Structure formats: structure tokens, C-alpha cells
Amino acid sequence: MIQKQLKTILLLVFVFFLAACQAEKQEIENPQLRILYWDEASFLNKYGNMFIATHPDYKIEVIPLKGELEPGKDPIEVIKKMIQNKQPDIIQTDLDAYKILVKQNLLLSLDEFMNQEGYSLDDYVPSVLNALKGKESGELYGLSATFNGLGLYYNKDLFESHGVPLPKDRMTWDEVFQLAERFPKQIMSSEKPLFGFYHKYSLSPFMMALNIGEGGGLSIYNPANKQFTIHTDAWNKVFETIIRCIKSGACYQASEANEPDKMDEYSILKRSYPFLEGNIAMAVEQSSMLRTMISSQKSFGEFEWGVVSMPVHPENPDMGNGISMNEVFSIRSGSSNREAAWEFIKYISGESYGKIAMRTNGEELPARKSLSEKEDNLGIESFYKLEQTNNNIVEYLRQLPPEIISQLDQSASKYLGEVLVGKLAVAEALEAIQNEVQSVMEKPAL
């Protein structure tokens, strides 16, 4: 009898202990979260009010980044200083800044949280996850509810009127340029020149080549041995293709005829996206253009158009580039409120918030693919086709000293300019660029 009473007492003590632990756990899991974000008003409007409505015990303090980013200041250094001084639990950055913070061990891996809860990312766009995962560890340090991508838009009217077959998903870059060169060099009835192809970096052959080559997995810099490697057969092929397109007139070049003469909302849209002028057969443009066209009060209907996936390289048929994210949320390494911070990130990355973001975000695409399938089928699926992404060039260049970037810009402008006027071969220009930049790289610091 005494033993039975003793067992009962011990059981009650254990129950009370569990209850106390649970109360303590609840207190730990629902603190005041400190979140580094642009400003309080925009955070509450976009995320905070909805989160608090479903998590009323949470208190949120926004640490505003607005006002700290003054002209001439390095935004990454500003963010790092605020992380050190303000000790936020959650940090919001764009994709480029996020990758730098990951490399500097300032963010906490989310893998442990996801593994413990069985949190599924099966519905997430593979290229988005690929862009967010650490290159060395393969772990996730942040998530975003939305993203921007690149696609190949085409003017269906121009293709049909000139008897050129329509573009398709996963075309190679060679196929794209071959299609572009099939359009005649002529002035349209609107006195606008006809172009076969436009790239967002069309005004810079060097940046255009880097962007296209990067999508195939090429790189111009090896951080392991600090060597520039742009004088290669693979890069030579990319640059020769682009130079040929520019010289032939198939690739877009800006002119006064391309500038709209009015400044209404629709004309401003065309200025931002030259493809909408109607004189470009194909254009690599961001998904934001598609979303803007769909959500615009004045529906775009001057010509029939479509969009397919980004072109690829034969060696990497599932790889593209151009993935960008403006609002990646991460947990600061060392945060004492990591469980509560994960609850917030889990919420904004989930399907319920994704449905809201899909209705309120006029430009970006939902990172969960199932949500995109609920939208009007106007080509949105094209931005979900490729499974891998490569943005290494921009990532590596951002780590280099300003004098290296300056030399790269000067050398590229000088020698590619000589290629365009027939003074140099492409291979000679790439060799000169590589040698000059490498020379500056190896110069002893003063």
C-alpha cells in the first residue's frame, strides 16, 4: 500500500515537473522577437500583422535598416555592424547579402529545425533551394516566400509574320542566337528597328557574356588559387557568339527610336522593358515583367506574346541563372530566441502565408510551386522549369577589392571595344583582359 502511494506521489511530482517545464518552454518560445528589416511600417504591412494575428503571444520589435544605408556606405558592412550592435533574432536580406553572411558564419542553419519537425520543402522550387543552400555544407540558412526569375519572352506576331519557328523550353543558347539572326535587318512601319534578341545586359557585351556563360556553369575566377580564367575555349565561344550577334544587328542596341515620347504609366512600363515596344523578337527578362503585365490596370495586348524557360548550355541542360530573392529571412547565429525565430520563418515560408503573398505581391513569384499553379496560366510555369541555378560570378566578384573590379571594367571595355571595330580577335581580347586583371591581383599591397 505504501509503495503504491509512493508511486502515486512520484507520478504527481513528475506531472507537475513536466507542467513546469512546459510553462518554461512556452515562455522561451514566445519572447519578443527582434527583426532586422527595412522599416517597421512595411514589415507589419507585409508580414507582421498577419503573423501576430495567428501568434498573439508574440511581441515583435523591428530594427529599421532605413536611414542607415547612406550613399557611399557598403550595405553589407552596414548590415554586419547592425547585427553586431543590435543583436537581432531574425535578419532579412537579399540573396547576395545572404550568401556573404552564410560564408562568414553569421547565420544559423535551419536543417536541425526542419529535421526535428519533419518540415517539408518538397513543394519548394528546386532552383530556389539550390540558390539558398550553402555550397560547401549543402545546408539551408534562410528561406523566402517569393522569388524573381528570368525567362525568354517572344513576340509571337513577329515570329509568325517572318515565318520563324516559335521558341521552346530549354533551347540552347546557340539555337536562340540562330533564331535571332533569321529576322531581317529592317525598319518597321513604326520607324523602329527590328531586333532578333534583347538581353537585360544588352548595353554591355561583357556583362551579357558573363551572364550567359554563368548559366552554363562557367566561372571567371577561382578563389582557391586566386586565378582569373576568362581566356578559355568555353568563354571564347560565348563571347564570339555575342559579338557576332551585335555586329550583325540581330542583338538589340538602344536608339532614340526606342525611347517612348510619352510619360504615362504604360509608356514608363515600356521604357523599363524594351520588349514591350513590339520591335524585339525575343528577350531575356525578369519574371517581374510578366507579373506586372498581368496585374497592370491596362492589360497588355498590342501583340501576342509568350514566354519559355531560360536557354541552357548542352553540358548543363537543367541549369540556369538569374534567380534573385529580395527578402530572405534567417536566424542570427547566437540568438537566444531561435525556436521563436524559426516559428516566424516557418510561418512565412508555409502554404497559408504563400496564398496571401500570391494575392498581394504584384511582381514576385511564389516559391512553392503548387501556389503558382493556381494563377492564370500565362507562362508562369516557364520560370519553374530549371532545377539548378548558378550565380557564382556575381558572388565571387563581390568579394574582390574595388581596384580589381575597376581594372576588370576598364580592360573589358577597352579590348572588347577593339573587337567590335575589328582591331582584335576575341581570343586576343580575352587574353589581354585576363593578364591585366591578374597583374593587378598579384600586385603587392602598399
Short mmCIF file of C-alpha atoms in Angstrom, two decimals:
data_model
loop_
_atom_site.label_atom_id
_atom_site.label_comp_id
_atom_site.label_asym_id
_atom_site.label_seq_id
_atom_site.Cartn_x
_atom_site.Cartn_y
_atom_site.Cartn_z
CA MET A 1 0.00 0.00 0.00
CA ILE A 2 2.81 2.36 0.98
CA GLN A 3 4.64 1.50 -2.25
CA LYS A 4 1.54 2.27 -4.27
CA GLN A 5 1.07 5.64 -2.51
CA LEU A 6 4.76 6.42 -3.08
CA LYS A 7 4.40 5.65 -6.81
CA THR A 8 1.36 7.92 -6.96
CA ILE A 9 3.24 10.75 -5.26
CA LEU A 10 6.22 10.32 -7.59
CA LEU A 11 3.91 10.31 -10.59
CA LEU A 12 2.24 13.54 -9.44
CA VAL A 13 5.63 15.15 -8.87
CA PHE A 14 6.67 14.10 -12.38
CA VAL A 15 3.46 15.53 -13.86
CA PHE A 16 3.96 18.83 -12.03
CA PHE A 17 7.59 18.88 -13.20
CA LEU A 18 6.51 18.39 -16.81
CA ALA A 19 3.92 21.13 -16.45
CA ALA A 20 6.54 23.49 -15.06
CA CYS A 21 8.92 22.63 -17.89
CA GLN A 22 6.13 23.16 -20.40
CA ALA A 23 5.37 26.58 -18.91
CA GLU A 24 9.04 27.46 -19.03
CA LYS A 25 9.25 26.20 -22.63
CA GLN A 26 6.22 28.30 -23.56
CA GLU A 27 7.91 31.35 -22.05
CA ILE A 28 11.07 30.68 -24.03
CA GLU A 29 9.24 30.04 -27.28
CA ASN A 30 7.21 33.24 -27.16
CA PRO A 31 9.56 36.12 -26.42
CA GLN A 32 9.93 39.46 -28.07
CA LEU A 33 11.49 38.86 -31.47
CA ARG A 34 13.94 41.44 -32.77
CA ILE A 35 13.83 41.57 -36.57
CA LEU A 36 16.24 43.46 -38.83
CA TYR A 37 14.10 44.85 -41.67
CA TRP A 38 13.87 47.97 -43.84
CA ASP A 39 11.30 49.73 -41.65
CA GLU A 40 8.55 48.88 -39.18
CA ALA A 41 5.57 50.01 -41.27
CA SER A 42 6.43 47.93 -44.33
CA PHE A 43 7.28 44.88 -42.18
CA LEU A 44 3.98 44.99 -40.32
CA ASN A 45 2.03 45.52 -43.51
CA LYS A 46 3.68 42.66 -45.33
CA TYR A 47 4.38 40.10 -42.60
CA GLY A 48 3.97 41.26 -39.02
CA ASN A 49 0.23 41.91 -38.76
CA MET A 50 -0.64 38.55 -40.27
CA PHE A 51 1.89 36.72 -38.10
CA ILE A 52 0.69 38.38 -34.89
CA ALA A 53 -2.92 37.58 -35.77
CA THR A 54 -2.06 33.87 -35.71
CA HIS A 55 0.56 34.14 -32.92
CA PRO A 56 -0.95 36.66 -30.45
CA ASP A 57 1.57 35.85 -27.67
CA TYR A 58 4.48 37.06 -29.75
CA LYS A 59 5.88 40.55 -29.43
CA ILE A 60 7.92 41.93 -32.29
CA GLU A 61 10.44 44.73 -32.35
CA VAL A 62 11.60 45.88 -35.78
CA ILE A 63 15.17 47.14 -36.06
CA PRO A 64 14.95 49.50 -39.08
CA LEU A 65 17.67 49.40 -41.69
CA LYS A 66 16.23 52.51 -43.32
CA GLY A 67 18.35 55.55 -42.64
CA GLU A 68 21.49 53.50 -42.06
CA LEU A 69 22.26 52.88 -45.74
CA GLU A 70 23.74 56.23 -46.68
CA PRO A 71 25.38 56.91 -50.08
CA GLY A 72 28.92 55.62 -50.20
CA LYS A 73 28.42 53.05 -47.45
CA ASP A 74 28.89 49.35 -48.19
CA PRO A 75 25.45 47.83 -47.46
CA ILE A 76 26.99 44.52 -46.38
CA GLU A 77 29.21 46.25 -43.83
CA VAL A 78 26.22 48.24 -42.55
CA ILE A 79 24.20 45.05 -42.09
CA LYS A 80 27.10 43.30 -40.32
CA LYS A 81 27.57 46.26 -37.97
CA MET A 82 23.86 46.29 -37.10
CA ILE A 83 23.93 42.54 -36.46
CA GLN A 84 26.82 43.06 -34.06
CA ASN A 85 25.38 46.09 -32.27
CA LYS A 86 21.65 45.33 -32.27
CA GLN A 87 21.74 41.53 -31.92
CA PRO A 88 18.55 40.81 -33.93
CA ASP A 89 17.00 37.35 -33.77
CA ILE A 90 15.90 37.44 -37.41
CA ILE A 91 17.75 39.03 -40.31
CA GLN A 92 16.19 39.91 -43.66
CA THR A 93 18.48 40.40 -46.65
CA ASP A 94 18.55 39.93 -50.39
CA LEU A 95 20.14 36.79 -51.85
CA ASP A 96 23.59 38.32 -52.45
CA ALA A 97 23.94 39.62 -48.89
CA TYR A 98 22.58 36.35 -47.53
CA LYS A 99 25.33 34.35 -49.22
CA ILE A 100 28.02 36.58 -47.75
CA LEU A 101 26.57 36.27 -44.25
CA VAL A 102 26.46 32.48 -44.64
CA LYS A 103 30.16 32.40 -45.60
CA GLN A 104 31.01 34.50 -42.54
CA ASN A 105 29.11 32.13 -40.18
CA LEU A 106 26.69 34.84 -39.06
CA LEU A 107 23.56 32.76 -39.74
CA LEU A 108 22.14 29.64 -38.13
CA SER A 109 21.43 26.51 -40.15
CA LEU A 110 17.72 25.69 -40.39
CA ASP A 111 18.26 21.99 -41.07
CA GLU A 112 18.01 20.92 -37.42
CA PHE A 113 14.62 22.63 -37.00
CA MET A 114 13.28 21.11 -40.22
CA ASN A 115 14.53 17.63 -39.35
CA GLN A 116 13.02 17.73 -35.86
CA GLU A 117 9.60 18.78 -37.13
CA GLY A 118 9.61 16.93 -40.43
CA TYR A 119 9.10 20.28 -42.14
CA SER A 120 8.69 19.52 -45.83
CA LEU A 121 10.19 21.57 -48.64
CA ASP A 122 9.16 19.10 -51.35
CA ASP A 123 6.87 21.75 -52.81
CA TYR A 124 9.63 24.38 -52.98
CA VAL A 125 11.08 25.32 -56.35
CA PRO A 126 14.35 23.31 -56.71
CA SER A 127 16.27 26.22 -58.19
CA VAL A 128 15.26 28.45 -55.24
CA LEU A 129 16.52 25.89 -52.73
CA ASN A 130 19.65 25.36 -54.83
CA ALA A 131 20.36 29.08 -54.68
CA LEU A 132 19.85 29.22 -50.90
CA LYS A 133 21.88 26.17 -49.89
CA GLY A 134 25.44 26.62 -48.74
CA LYS A 135 27.84 25.46 -51.46
CA GLU A 136 30.09 23.60 -49.04
CA SER A 137 27.63 22.31 -46.42
CA GLY A 138 24.50 21.90 -48.53
CA GLU A 139 22.51 23.29 -45.60
CA LEU A 140 19.80 25.94 -45.60
CA TYR A 141 20.38 29.13 -43.63
CA GLY A 142 17.33 31.06 -44.77
CA LEU A 143 14.04 30.86 -46.65
CA SER A 144 12.00 33.19 -48.80
CA ALA A 145 8.31 33.05 -49.65
CA THR A 146 8.88 34.52 -53.12
CA PHE A 147 11.50 34.89 -55.85
CA ASN A 148 12.25 36.53 -59.19
CA GLY A 149 13.45 34.54 -62.17
CA LEU A 150 14.46 35.04 -65.78
CA GLY A 151 12.63 33.74 -68.82
CA LEU A 152 12.82 34.01 -72.61
CA TYR A 153 9.89 36.13 -73.85
CA TYR A 154 8.94 36.15 -77.51
CA ASN A 155 6.78 38.26 -79.81
CA LYS A 156 4.53 35.71 -81.49
CA ASP A 157 3.38 38.19 -84.16
CA LEU A 158 6.95 38.82 -85.34
CA PHE A 159 7.76 35.12 -85.49
CA GLU A 160 4.65 34.28 -87.50
CA SER A 161 4.99 37.22 -89.88
CA HIS A 162 8.58 36.25 -90.73
CA GLY A 163 7.99 32.50 -90.85
CA VAL A 164 10.37 31.70 -87.99
CA PRO A 165 9.52 28.75 -85.68
CA LEU A 166 8.47 29.73 -82.16
CA PRO A 167 10.90 29.32 -79.24
CA LYS A 168 10.53 26.38 -76.88
CA ASP A 169 11.62 25.45 -73.36
CA ARG A 170 15.26 24.54 -72.73
CA MET A 171 16.58 25.79 -76.05
CA THR A 172 20.34 26.05 -76.19
CA TRP A 173 21.92 29.48 -76.46
CA ASP A 174 23.18 28.59 -79.93
CA GLU A 175 19.60 27.90 -81.01
CA VAL A 176 18.45 31.25 -79.59
CA PHE A 177 21.06 33.24 -81.49
CA GLN A 178 20.37 31.27 -84.67
CA LEU A 179 16.69 32.23 -84.39
CA ALA A 180 17.60 35.85 -83.70
CA GLU A 181 19.72 36.07 -86.84
CA ARG A 182 16.81 34.85 -89.01
CA PHE A 183 15.00 38.14 -88.58
CA PRO A 184 15.76 40.64 -91.35
CA LYS A 185 17.58 43.85 -90.56
CA GLN A 186 14.87 46.37 -91.35
CA ILE A 187 12.97 49.38 -90.09
CA MET A 188 9.40 48.56 -89.11
CA SER A 189 6.44 50.67 -90.19
CA SER A 190 6.60 52.44 -86.82
CA GLU A 191 10.13 53.61 -87.73
CA LYS A 192 11.58 51.37 -85.05
CA PRO A 193 14.43 49.00 -85.99
CA LEU A 194 13.71 45.28 -85.77
CA PHE A 195 15.88 43.22 -83.43
CA GLY A 196 16.03 39.47 -83.03
CA PHE A 197 17.22 39.39 -79.43
CA TYR A 198 17.39 41.56 -76.32
CA HIS A 199 19.17 40.81 -73.06
CA LYS A 200 18.93 42.86 -69.89
CA TYR A 201 22.70 43.41 -70.27
CA SER A 202 22.50 44.24 -73.96
CA LEU A 203 24.30 47.56 -73.50
CA SER A 204 27.33 45.75 -72.05
CA PRO A 205 28.65 42.87 -74.19
CA PHE A 206 30.96 41.86 -71.34
CA MET A 207 28.19 41.56 -68.73
CA MET A 208 25.91 39.89 -71.25
CA ALA A 209 28.57 37.25 -71.94
CA LEU A 210 29.22 36.71 -68.24
CA ASN A 211 25.53 36.22 -67.56
CA ILE A 212 25.09 33.74 -70.41
CA GLY A 213 28.25 31.81 -69.58
CA GLU A 214 27.42 31.69 -65.89
CA GLY A 215 24.14 29.94 -66.68
CA GLY A 216 26.19 27.08 -68.11
CA GLY A 217 28.35 26.73 -65.04
CA LEU A 218 31.31 28.77 -66.30
CA SER A 219 33.34 30.97 -63.97
CA ILE A 220 35.95 33.66 -64.49
CA TYR A 221 37.64 33.40 -61.11
CA ASN A 222 38.92 30.56 -58.95
CA PRO A 223 39.01 31.73 -55.30
CA ALA A 224 41.10 28.72 -54.27
CA ASN A 225 44.18 29.84 -56.23
CA LYS A 226 43.08 33.44 -56.92
CA GLN A 227 43.37 32.98 -60.67
CA PHE A 228 41.24 34.65 -63.37
CA THR A 229 40.24 32.20 -66.06
CA ILE A 230 38.42 34.02 -68.83
CA HIS A 231 40.89 33.11 -71.59
CA THR A 232 39.45 29.65 -72.27
CA ASP A 233 37.84 27.88 -75.23
CA ALA A 234 34.45 27.83 -73.47
CA TRP A 235 34.46 31.58 -72.77
CA ASN A 236 35.83 32.30 -76.24
CA LYS A 237 32.79 30.57 -77.76
CA VAL A 238 30.35 32.59 -75.64
CA PHE A 239 31.98 35.93 -76.48
CA GLU A 240 32.29 35.14 -80.19
CA THR A 241 28.58 34.32 -80.38
CA ILE A 242 27.60 37.58 -78.72
CA ILE A 243 29.99 39.73 -80.75
CA ARG A 244 28.66 38.17 -83.96
CA CYS A 245 25.08 38.91 -82.89
CA ILE A 246 25.91 42.54 -82.13
CA LYS A 247 27.86 43.08 -85.36
CA SER A 248 25.08 41.53 -87.45
CA GLY A 249 22.48 43.87 -85.95
CA ALA A 250 20.42 40.97 -84.62
CA CYS A 251 21.11 41.93 -80.99
CA TYR A 252 19.38 44.96 -79.52
CA GLN A 253 21.09 48.32 -79.43
CA ALA A 254 19.42 51.33 -77.85
CA SER A 255 18.49 54.30 -80.02
CA GLU A 256 16.28 57.37 -79.85
CA ALA A 257 13.62 55.46 -81.74
CA ASN A 258 13.33 53.10 -78.79
CA GLU A 259 12.55 55.89 -76.33
CA PRO A 260 8.82 56.44 -75.71
CA ASP A 261 7.67 60.01 -76.30
CA LYS A 262 5.04 59.92 -73.53
CA MET A 263 5.43 59.54 -69.78
CA ASP A 264 2.16 57.87 -68.79
CA GLU A 265 2.19 54.67 -66.75
CA TYR A 266 2.07 52.47 -69.84
CA SER A 267 4.96 54.31 -71.52
CA ILE A 268 7.07 54.08 -68.37
CA LEU A 269 6.42 50.33 -68.37
CA LYS A 270 7.75 50.13 -71.92
CA ARG A 271 10.82 52.12 -71.01
CA SER A 272 11.56 49.66 -68.22
CA TYR A 273 11.01 46.70 -70.53
CA PRO A 274 12.06 47.45 -74.17
CA PHE A 275 10.49 44.16 -75.32
CA LEU A 276 7.05 45.76 -74.90
CA GLU A 277 7.81 48.23 -77.71
CA GLY A 278 6.98 45.43 -80.16
CA ASN A 279 10.17 45.53 -82.26
CA ILE A 280 12.10 42.78 -80.44
CA ALA A 281 11.53 39.14 -81.36
CA MET A 282 13.00 37.58 -78.18
CA ALA A 283 14.07 38.98 -74.84
CA VAL A 284 15.60 37.63 -71.65
CA GLU A 285 13.67 39.43 -68.94
CA GLN A 286 12.70 39.03 -65.32
CA SER A 287 9.51 37.36 -64.14
CA SER A 288 8.55 40.74 -62.67
CA MET A 289 7.71 41.90 -66.20
CA LEU A 290 5.19 39.08 -66.59
CA ARG A 291 3.58 39.77 -63.22
CA THR A 292 3.46 43.50 -63.97
CA MET A 293 1.82 42.86 -67.32
CA ILE A 294 -0.73 40.53 -65.77
CA SER A 295 -1.59 42.84 -62.88
CA SER A 296 -1.46 46.10 -64.86
CA GLN A 297 -4.72 48.04 -64.92
CA LYS A 298 -4.34 48.34 -68.67
CA SER A 299 -3.86 44.80 -69.91
CA PHE A 300 -1.05 44.42 -72.38
CA GLY A 301 -2.44 43.45 -75.76
CA GLU A 302 -0.57 45.26 -78.53
CA PHE A 303 0.82 41.98 -79.83
CA GLU A 304 0.60 38.30 -78.99
CA TRP A 305 3.44 37.11 -76.81
CA GLY A 306 4.63 34.09 -74.88
CA VAL A 307 7.41 33.05 -72.55
CA VAL A 308 9.53 29.90 -72.27
CA SER A 309 12.27 28.82 -69.88
CA MET A 310 15.73 30.33 -69.91
CA PRO A 311 18.05 28.95 -72.60
CA VAL A 312 20.62 26.40 -71.43
CA HIS A 313 24.01 25.00 -72.35
CA PRO A 314 24.12 21.40 -73.67
CA GLU A 315 26.53 20.40 -70.87
CA ASN A 316 24.05 21.59 -68.19
CA PRO A 317 20.50 21.26 -69.58
CA ASP A 318 18.84 21.80 -66.17
CA MET A 319 20.93 24.79 -65.10
CA GLY A 320 20.09 28.44 -65.50
CA ASN A 321 20.74 31.64 -63.60
CA GLY A 322 19.01 34.86 -62.78
CA ILE A 323 17.29 33.64 -59.63
CA SER A 324 17.01 36.53 -57.20
CA MET A 325 15.28 36.98 -53.85
CA ASN A 326 14.75 40.31 -52.19
CA GLU A 327 13.55 39.03 -48.82
CA VAL A 328 15.41 36.04 -47.42
CA PHE A 329 14.77 35.53 -43.69
CA SER A 330 17.44 33.95 -41.49
CA ILE A 331 18.21 33.39 -37.81
CA ARG A 332 21.28 35.06 -36.35
CA SER A 333 23.90 32.70 -35.00
CA GLY A 334 23.85 33.03 -31.24
CA SER A 335 20.21 34.12 -30.98
CA SER A 336 18.67 33.06 -27.66
CA ASN A 337 15.22 33.07 -29.29
CA ARG A 338 15.96 30.64 -32.08
CA GLU A 339 12.84 28.49 -31.57
CA ALA A 340 10.56 31.51 -31.79
CA ALA A 341 12.54 32.83 -34.76
CA TRP A 342 12.09 29.50 -36.53
CA GLU A 343 8.33 29.69 -35.86
CA PHE A 344 8.25 33.01 -37.73
CA ILE A 345 10.33 31.75 -40.68
CA LYS A 346 8.24 28.57 -40.83
CA TYR A 347 5.08 30.68 -40.99
CA ILE A 348 6.15 32.99 -43.83
CA SER A 349 7.55 30.01 -45.77
CA GLY A 350 4.37 27.99 -45.40
CA GLU A 351 1.48 27.50 -47.76
CA SER A 352 -1.03 29.60 -45.79
CA TYR A 353 1.11 32.73 -45.94
CA GLY A 354 2.13 31.87 -49.51
CA LYS A 355 -1.51 32.11 -50.58
CA ILE A 356 -1.68 35.62 -49.14
CA ALA A 357 1.63 36.66 -50.71
CA MET A 358 0.42 35.39 -54.07
CA ARG A 359 -2.54 37.77 -53.94
CA THR A 360 -0.69 40.80 -52.57
CA ASN A 361 2.71 40.63 -54.27
CA GLY A 362 2.37 42.16 -57.73
CA GLU A 363 5.81 41.25 -59.05
CA GLU A 364 7.41 38.22 -57.42
CA LEU A 365 6.53 34.54 -57.86
CA PRO A 366 5.60 32.12 -55.05
CA ALA A 367 8.49 29.87 -54.03
CA ARG A 368 6.10 26.98 -53.52
CA LYS A 369 5.32 25.59 -56.93
CA SER A 370 1.78 24.40 -56.08
CA LEU A 371 0.78 28.02 -55.44
CA SER A 372 1.88 29.08 -58.92
CA GLU A 373 -0.45 26.50 -60.45
CA LYS A 374 -3.39 28.44 -59.02
CA GLU A 375 -2.52 31.55 -61.04
CA ASP A 376 -3.64 32.44 -64.55
CA ASN A 377 -1.72 30.23 -66.95
CA LEU A 378 0.12 32.89 -68.93
CA GLY A 379 3.56 31.34 -68.90
CA ILE A 380 4.32 31.44 -65.19
CA GLU A 381 5.23 27.76 -65.28
CA SER A 382 8.22 28.64 -67.51
CA PHE A 383 10.02 30.13 -64.51
CA TYR A 384 9.80 26.81 -62.67
CA LYS A 385 11.35 24.59 -65.36
CA LEU A 386 15.06 24.59 -64.49
CA GLU A 387 16.20 22.81 -61.35
CA GLN A 388 19.65 24.30 -60.78
CA THR A 389 20.97 27.79 -60.67
CA ASN A 390 24.45 29.28 -60.85
CA ASN A 391 25.18 32.80 -59.64
CA ASN A 392 28.84 32.26 -58.74
CA ILE A 393 30.29 35.09 -60.83
CA VAL A 394 28.49 37.89 -59.02
CA GLU A 395 29.12 36.16 -55.70
CA TYR A 396 32.88 35.94 -56.34
CA LEU A 397 33.21 39.44 -57.77
CA ARG A 398 31.59 40.97 -54.69
CA GLN A 399 34.40 39.55 -52.59
CA LEU A 400 37.13 41.24 -54.63
CA PRO A 401 38.72 44.62 -53.80
CA PRO A 402 37.36 47.67 -55.68
CA GLU A 403 40.60 48.13 -57.64
CA ILE A 404 40.22 44.64 -59.14
CA ILE A 405 36.65 45.34 -60.23
CA SER A 406 37.72 48.69 -61.66
CA GLN A 407 40.51 47.07 -63.69
CA LEU A 408 38.16 44.37 -64.95
CA ASP A 409 35.70 47.01 -66.12
CA GLN A 410 38.39 49.11 -67.82
CA SER A 411 40.07 46.18 -69.56
CA ALA A 412 36.81 44.65 -70.75
CA SER A 413 35.56 47.97 -72.15
CA LYS A 414 38.86 48.68 -73.92
CA TYR A 415 39.56 45.32 -75.53
CA LEU A 416 36.00 44.31 -76.41
CA GLY A 417 35.61 47.75 -77.98
CA GLU A 418 38.58 46.90 -80.20
CA VAL A 419 36.96 43.58 -81.07
CA LEU A 420 33.76 45.32 -82.17
CA VAL A 421 35.67 47.57 -84.60
CA GLY A 422 37.74 44.68 -85.97
CA LYS A 423 41.10 45.54 -84.38
CA LEU A 424 41.35 42.42 -82.21
CA ALA A 425 40.18 38.81 -82.29
CA VAL A 426 38.02 37.66 -79.38
CA ALA A 427 40.70 35.28 -78.07
CA GLU A 428 43.29 38.08 -78.07
CA ALA A 429 40.94 40.37 -76.15
CA LEU A 430 40.18 37.75 -73.51
CA GLU A 431 43.87 37.02 -73.04
CA ALA A 432 44.62 40.74 -72.58
CA ILE A 433 41.76 41.14 -70.08
CA GLN A 434 42.91 38.15 -68.08
CA ASN A 435 46.56 39.24 -68.00
CA GLU A 436 45.80 42.81 -66.91
CA VAL A 437 43.39 41.83 -64.17
CA GLN A 438 45.66 39.06 -62.89
CA SER A 439 48.55 41.52 -62.81
CA VAL A 440 46.60 43.89 -60.54
CA MET A 441 45.51 40.95 -58.43
CA GLU A 442 49.10 39.92 -57.81
CA LYS A 443 50.40 43.41 -57.12
CA PRO A 444 51.69 43.64 -53.52
CA ALA A 445 49.55 45.68 -51.19
CA LEU A 446 51.04 49.02 -50.16
#
